[in-house]
mmCIF file of C-alpha atoms in Angstrom:
data_model
loop_
_atom_site.group_PDB
_atom_site.id
_atom_site.type_symbol
_atom_site.label_atom_id
_atom_site.label_comp_id
_atom_site.label_asym_id
_atom_site.label_seq_id
_atom_site.Cartn_x
_atom_site.Cartn_y
_atom_site.Cartn_z
ATOM 1 C CA UNK Y 1137 49.850 -49.959 -103.881
ATOM 2 C CA UNK Y 1138 53.671 -51.123 -103.480
ATOM 3 C CA UNK Y 1139 54.852 -54.460 -104.227
ATOM 4 C CA UNK Y 1140 54.986 -54.957 -100.342
ATOM 5 C CA UNK Y 1141 51.129 -54.026 -99.505
ATOM 6 C CA UNK Y 1142 49.838 -56.666 -103.103
ATOM 7 C CA UNK Y 1143 51.823 -59.169 -101.299
ATOM 8 C CA UNK Y 1144 51.856 -58.893 -97.656
ATOM 9 C CA UNK Y 1145 49.434 -55.874 -96.989
ATOM 10 C CA UNK Y 1146 47.636 -56.471 -93.421
ATOM 11 C CA UNK Y 1147 50.887 -58.241 -91.653
ATOM 12 C CA UNK Y 1148 53.758 -56.608 -89.187
ATOM 13 C CA UNK Y 1149 57.312 -55.872 -91.097
ATOM 14 C CA UNK Y 1150 58.697 -59.581 -91.186
ATOM 15 C CA UNK Y 1151 55.498 -60.996 -92.435
ATOM 16 C CA UNK Y 1152 55.182 -58.635 -95.121
ATOM 17 C CA UNK Y 1153 58.917 -59.945 -96.567
ATOM 18 C CA UNK Y 1154 58.571 -63.038 -95.891
ATOM 19 C CA UNK Y 1155 55.411 -62.455 -98.168
ATOM 20 C CA UNK Y 1156 57.097 -60.769 -100.562
ATOM 21 C CA UNK Y 1157 60.289 -63.441 -100.705
ATOM 22 C CA UNK Y 1158 57.516 -66.534 -100.808
ATOM 23 C CA UNK Y 1159 55.390 -64.242 -104.013
ATOM 24 C CA UNK Y 1160 58.960 -64.978 -106.070
ATOM 25 C CA UNK Y 1161 58.275 -60.564 -107.061
ATOM 26 C CA UNK Y 1162 60.976 -58.605 -107.450
ATOM 27 C CA UNK Y 1163 61.069 -54.726 -107.013
ATOM 28 C CA UNK Y 1164 62.511 -53.061 -110.133
ATOM 29 C CA UNK Y 1165 66.200 -52.358 -108.515
ATOM 30 C CA UNK Y 1166 66.391 -56.170 -107.853
ATOM 31 C CA UNK Y 1167 65.253 -57.137 -111.570
ATOM 32 C CA UNK Y 1168 67.418 -54.380 -112.847
ATOM 33 C CA UNK Y 1169 70.761 -55.422 -110.945
ATOM 34 C CA UNK Y 1170 69.634 -59.626 -110.875
ATOM 35 C CA UNK Y 1171 70.269 -59.317 -106.824
ATOM 36 C CA UNK Y 1172 67.951 -61.542 -104.757
ATOM 37 C CA UNK Y 1173 66.085 -61.164 -101.058
ATOM 38 C CA UNK Y 1174 67.184 -64.173 -99.913
ATOM 39 C CA UNK Y 1175 67.008 -64.647 -96.130
ATOM 40 C CA UNK Y 1176 65.026 -62.637 -93.356
ATOM 41 C CA UNK Y 1177 64.691 -62.997 -89.258
ATOM 42 C CA UNK Y 1178 63.700 -60.158 -87.136
ATOM 43 C CA UNK Y 1179 66.592 -57.701 -87.262
ATOM 44 C CA UNK Y 1180 68.360 -59.123 -89.887
ATOM 45 C CA UNK Y 1181 68.366 -59.209 -93.778
ATOM 46 C CA UNK Y 1182 70.413 -61.018 -96.717
ATOM 47 C CA UNK Y 1183 70.840 -60.333 -100.046
ATOM 48 C CA UNK Y 1184 72.942 -62.052 -102.933
ATOM 49 C CA UNK Y 1185 74.050 -60.952 -106.598
ATOM 50 C CA UNK Y 1186 76.705 -62.308 -108.504
ATOM 51 C CA UNK Y 1187 78.123 -59.229 -110.129
ATOM 52 C CA UNK Y 1188 78.636 -58.894 -113.949
ATOM 53 C CA UNK Y 1189 79.022 -56.570 -116.724
ATOM 54 C CA UNK Y 1190 75.859 -55.247 -116.177
ATOM 55 C CA UNK Y 1191 76.984 -53.690 -112.960
ATOM 56 C CA UNK Y 1192 80.030 -52.072 -114.663
ATOM 57 C CA UNK Y 1193 81.577 -48.765 -114.780
ATOM 58 C CA UNK Y 1194 83.940 -47.370 -117.411
ATOM 59 C CA UNK Y 1195 86.942 -48.135 -116.165
ATOM 60 C CA UNK Y 1196 86.422 -51.737 -115.377
ATOM 61 C CA UNK Y 1197 85.504 -53.116 -112.439
ATOM 62 C CA UNK Y 1198 81.704 -53.361 -110.801
ATOM 63 C CA UNK Y 1199 80.187 -49.445 -110.132
ATOM 64 C CA UNK Y 1200 80.128 -48.608 -106.625
ATOM 65 C CA UNK Y 1201 76.277 -48.007 -106.707
ATOM 66 C CA UNK Y 1202 76.166 -51.721 -106.908
ATOM 67 C CA UNK Y 1203 77.599 -52.593 -103.302
ATOM 68 C CA UNK Y 1204 75.365 -49.583 -102.359
ATOM 69 C CA UNK Y 1205 72.586 -51.249 -103.478
ATOM 70 C CA UNK Y 1206 72.785 -54.344 -101.143
ATOM 71 C CA UNK Y 1207 73.855 -52.850 -98.736
ATOM 72 C CA UNK Y 1208 71.031 -50.430 -98.349
ATOM 73 C CA UNK Y 1209 68.520 -52.824 -99.012
ATOM 74 C CA UNK Y 1210 69.786 -54.835 -95.969
ATOM 75 C CA UNK Y 1211 69.920 -52.198 -93.745
ATOM 76 C CA UNK Y 1212 66.627 -51.016 -94.803
ATOM 77 C CA UNK Y 1213 65.099 -54.642 -94.803
ATOM 78 C CA UNK Y 1214 66.934 -55.308 -91.531
ATOM 79 C CA UNK Y 1215 64.909 -53.071 -90.368
ATOM 80 C CA UNK Y 1216 61.530 -53.308 -91.951
ATOM 81 C CA UNK Y 1217 61.728 -56.671 -90.512
ATOM 82 C CA UNK Y 1218 61.134 -55.788 -86.889
ATOM 83 C CA UNK Y 1219 57.451 -52.711 -88.033
ATOM 84 C CA UNK Y 1220 54.286 -53.030 -87.058
ATOM 85 C CA UNK Y 1221 51.431 -53.375 -90.094
ATOM 86 C CA UNK Y 1222 50.988 -49.295 -89.409
ATOM 87 C CA UNK Y 1223 54.616 -48.648 -89.945
ATOM 88 C CA UNK Y 1224 56.983 -47.597 -93.137
ATOM 89 C CA UNK Y 1225 60.928 -46.722 -93.107
ATOM 90 C CA UNK Y 1226 63.164 -44.495 -94.984
ATOM 91 C CA UNK Y 1227 67.058 -44.787 -95.367
ATOM 92 C CA UNK Y 1228 68.125 -41.103 -93.677
ATOM 93 C CA UNK Y 1229 71.799 -41.302 -94.478
ATOM 94 C CA UNK Y 1230 73.544 -44.341 -95.495
ATOM 95 C CA UNK Y 1231 77.760 -44.482 -95.231
ATOM 96 C CA UNK Y 1232 79.409 -47.010 -97.507
ATOM 97 C CA UNK Y 1233 83.291 -48.302 -96.718
ATOM 98 C CA UNK Y 1234 84.376 -50.072 -100.033
ATOM 99 C CA UNK Y 1235 87.187 -52.289 -99.037
ATOM 100 C CA UNK Y 1236 88.300 -54.284 -102.258
ATOM 101 C CA UNK Y 1237 87.426 -53.995 -105.624
ATOM 102 C CA UNK Y 1238 84.658 -56.095 -107.484
ATOM 103 C CA UNK Y 1239 84.419 -57.799 -110.632
ATOM 104 C CA UNK Y 1240 83.005 -60.123 -112.413
ATOM 105 C CA UNK Y 1241 85.684 -62.397 -110.919
ATOM 106 C CA UNK Y 1242 84.499 -62.304 -107.739
ATOM 107 C CA UNK Y 1243 81.189 -64.275 -108.174
ATOM 108 C CA UNK Y 1244 78.455 -64.511 -105.830
ATOM 109 C CA UNK Y 1245 78.528 -61.950 -102.640
ATOM 110 C CA UNK Y 1246 76.141 -61.299 -99.976
ATOM 111 C CA UNK Y 1247 75.015 -57.692 -97.733
ATOM 112 C CA UNK Y 1248 73.562 -59.096 -95.313
ATOM 113 C CA UNK Y 1249 72.226 -56.341 -92.574
ATOM 114 C CA UNK Y 1250 71.184 -56.074 -88.858
ATOM 115 C CA UNK Y 1251 69.721 -53.703 -86.901
ATOM 116 C CA UNK Y 1252 71.991 -52.288 -84.241
ATOM 117 C CA UNK Y 1253 68.834 -49.967 -82.310
ATOM 118 C CA UNK Y 1254 65.755 -49.549 -82.846
ATOM 119 C CA UNK Y 1255 63.136 -46.693 -81.424
ATOM 120 C CA UNK Y 1256 60.002 -44.845 -81.976
ATOM 121 C CA UNK Y 1257 61.004 -42.871 -85.008
ATOM 122 C CA UNK Y 1258 64.803 -43.781 -85.897
ATOM 123 C CA UNK Y 1259 67.070 -46.929 -86.623
ATOM 124 C CA UNK Y 1260 70.473 -47.722 -86.862
ATOM 125 C CA UNK Y 1261 71.436 -50.354 -88.700
ATOM 126 C CA UNK Y 1262 75.244 -51.678 -90.564
ATOM 127 C CA UNK Y 1263 75.819 -54.414 -92.697
ATOM 128 C CA UNK Y 1264 78.793 -56.268 -94.654
ATOM 129 C CA UNK Y 1265 79.282 -57.137 -98.493
ATOM 130 C CA UNK Y 1266 81.470 -60.373 -98.552
ATOM 131 C CA UNK Y 1267 82.110 -63.404 -101.247
ATOM 132 C CA UNK Y 1268 81.664 -66.779 -100.905
ATOM 133 C CA UNK Y 1269 85.039 -67.492 -99.196
ATOM 134 C CA UNK Y 1270 84.114 -64.618 -96.293
ATOM 135 C CA UNK Y 1271 85.998 -61.267 -98.341
ATOM 136 C CA UNK Y 1272 84.865 -58.589 -97.186
ATOM 137 C CA UNK Y 1273 83.893 -55.983 -99.957
ATOM 138 C CA UNK Y 1274 82.664 -53.247 -97.944
ATOM 139 C CA UNK Y 1275 80.806 -52.289 -95.558
ATOM 140 C CA UNK Y 1276 77.829 -49.610 -94.274
ATOM 141 C CA UNK Y 1277 76.023 -47.732 -91.422
ATOM 142 C CA UNK Y 1278 72.847 -46.550 -91.752
ATOM 143 C CA UNK Y 1279 69.953 -44.128 -89.930
ATOM 144 C CA UNK Y 1280 66.622 -44.620 -91.209
ATOM 145 C CA UNK Y 1281 63.479 -42.897 -90.253
ATOM 146 C CA UNK Y 1282 60.587 -44.766 -88.664
ATOM 147 C CA UNK Y 1283 57.196 -43.446 -89.206
ATOM 148 C CA UNK Y 1284 53.719 -44.392 -89.193
ATOM 149 C CA UNK Y 1285 51.857 -45.009 -92.367
ATOM 150 C CA UNK Y 1286 48.811 -42.352 -93.429
ATOM 151 C CA UNK Y 1287 45.135 -43.639 -93.959
ATOM 152 C CA UNK Y 1288 45.672 -43.722 -97.984
ATOM 153 C CA UNK Y 1289 42.232 -41.910 -99.277
ATOM 154 C CA UNK Y 1290 40.760 -43.963 -102.488
ATOM 155 C CA UNK Y 1291 41.716 -41.481 -105.650
ATOM 156 C CA UNK Y 1292 39.155 -39.994 -107.246
ATOM 157 C CA UNK Y 1293 38.443 -40.689 -110.291
#
C-alpha cells in the first residue's frame, strides 16, 4: 500500500494530498532530501527545502537533482490535486532549466507547480524554483500520463 493510500484512501487527489500533509508523514525522498510539502490547492502544489551539505555534489554546489526533485514533485502533485479517486499519474517527461547555482547559503527555496492543461490521459505542468527574495534558480516543464488505477487483487499468502 502506498503512503497516499494509507493516509487518504478513497478520497480524490486533492483530498489525498491534504490528508497526507495533515498526517505529518513524508515519503522517503522527502526525508532523504529534507523537503517539505507546504501548500496544495486544485491545480497547484508547493514544496520547499533548505539546501545543505546533504545535497552537495563534488564540485561544491547543490546537485541538480535536488532542484529537479523539487520541481518534479511540484508538477506531479499539482496534477495529482486534480485527479479523481480512481486515477493515478506518472511523469513521462521532465525538462529542467537551471538559471543559477544553488549553495548552502541560498537558504530556503520553494518550488511552485501549476497545471497548464489536463486531459483524460495527459497533463502538462510547469514549475519554478525561487529563493525567499524571489530570485529564480530553476524552472521546469513536465508531461504526465494520467491513468485509471487498477483494482488490486489481494496477495496470496
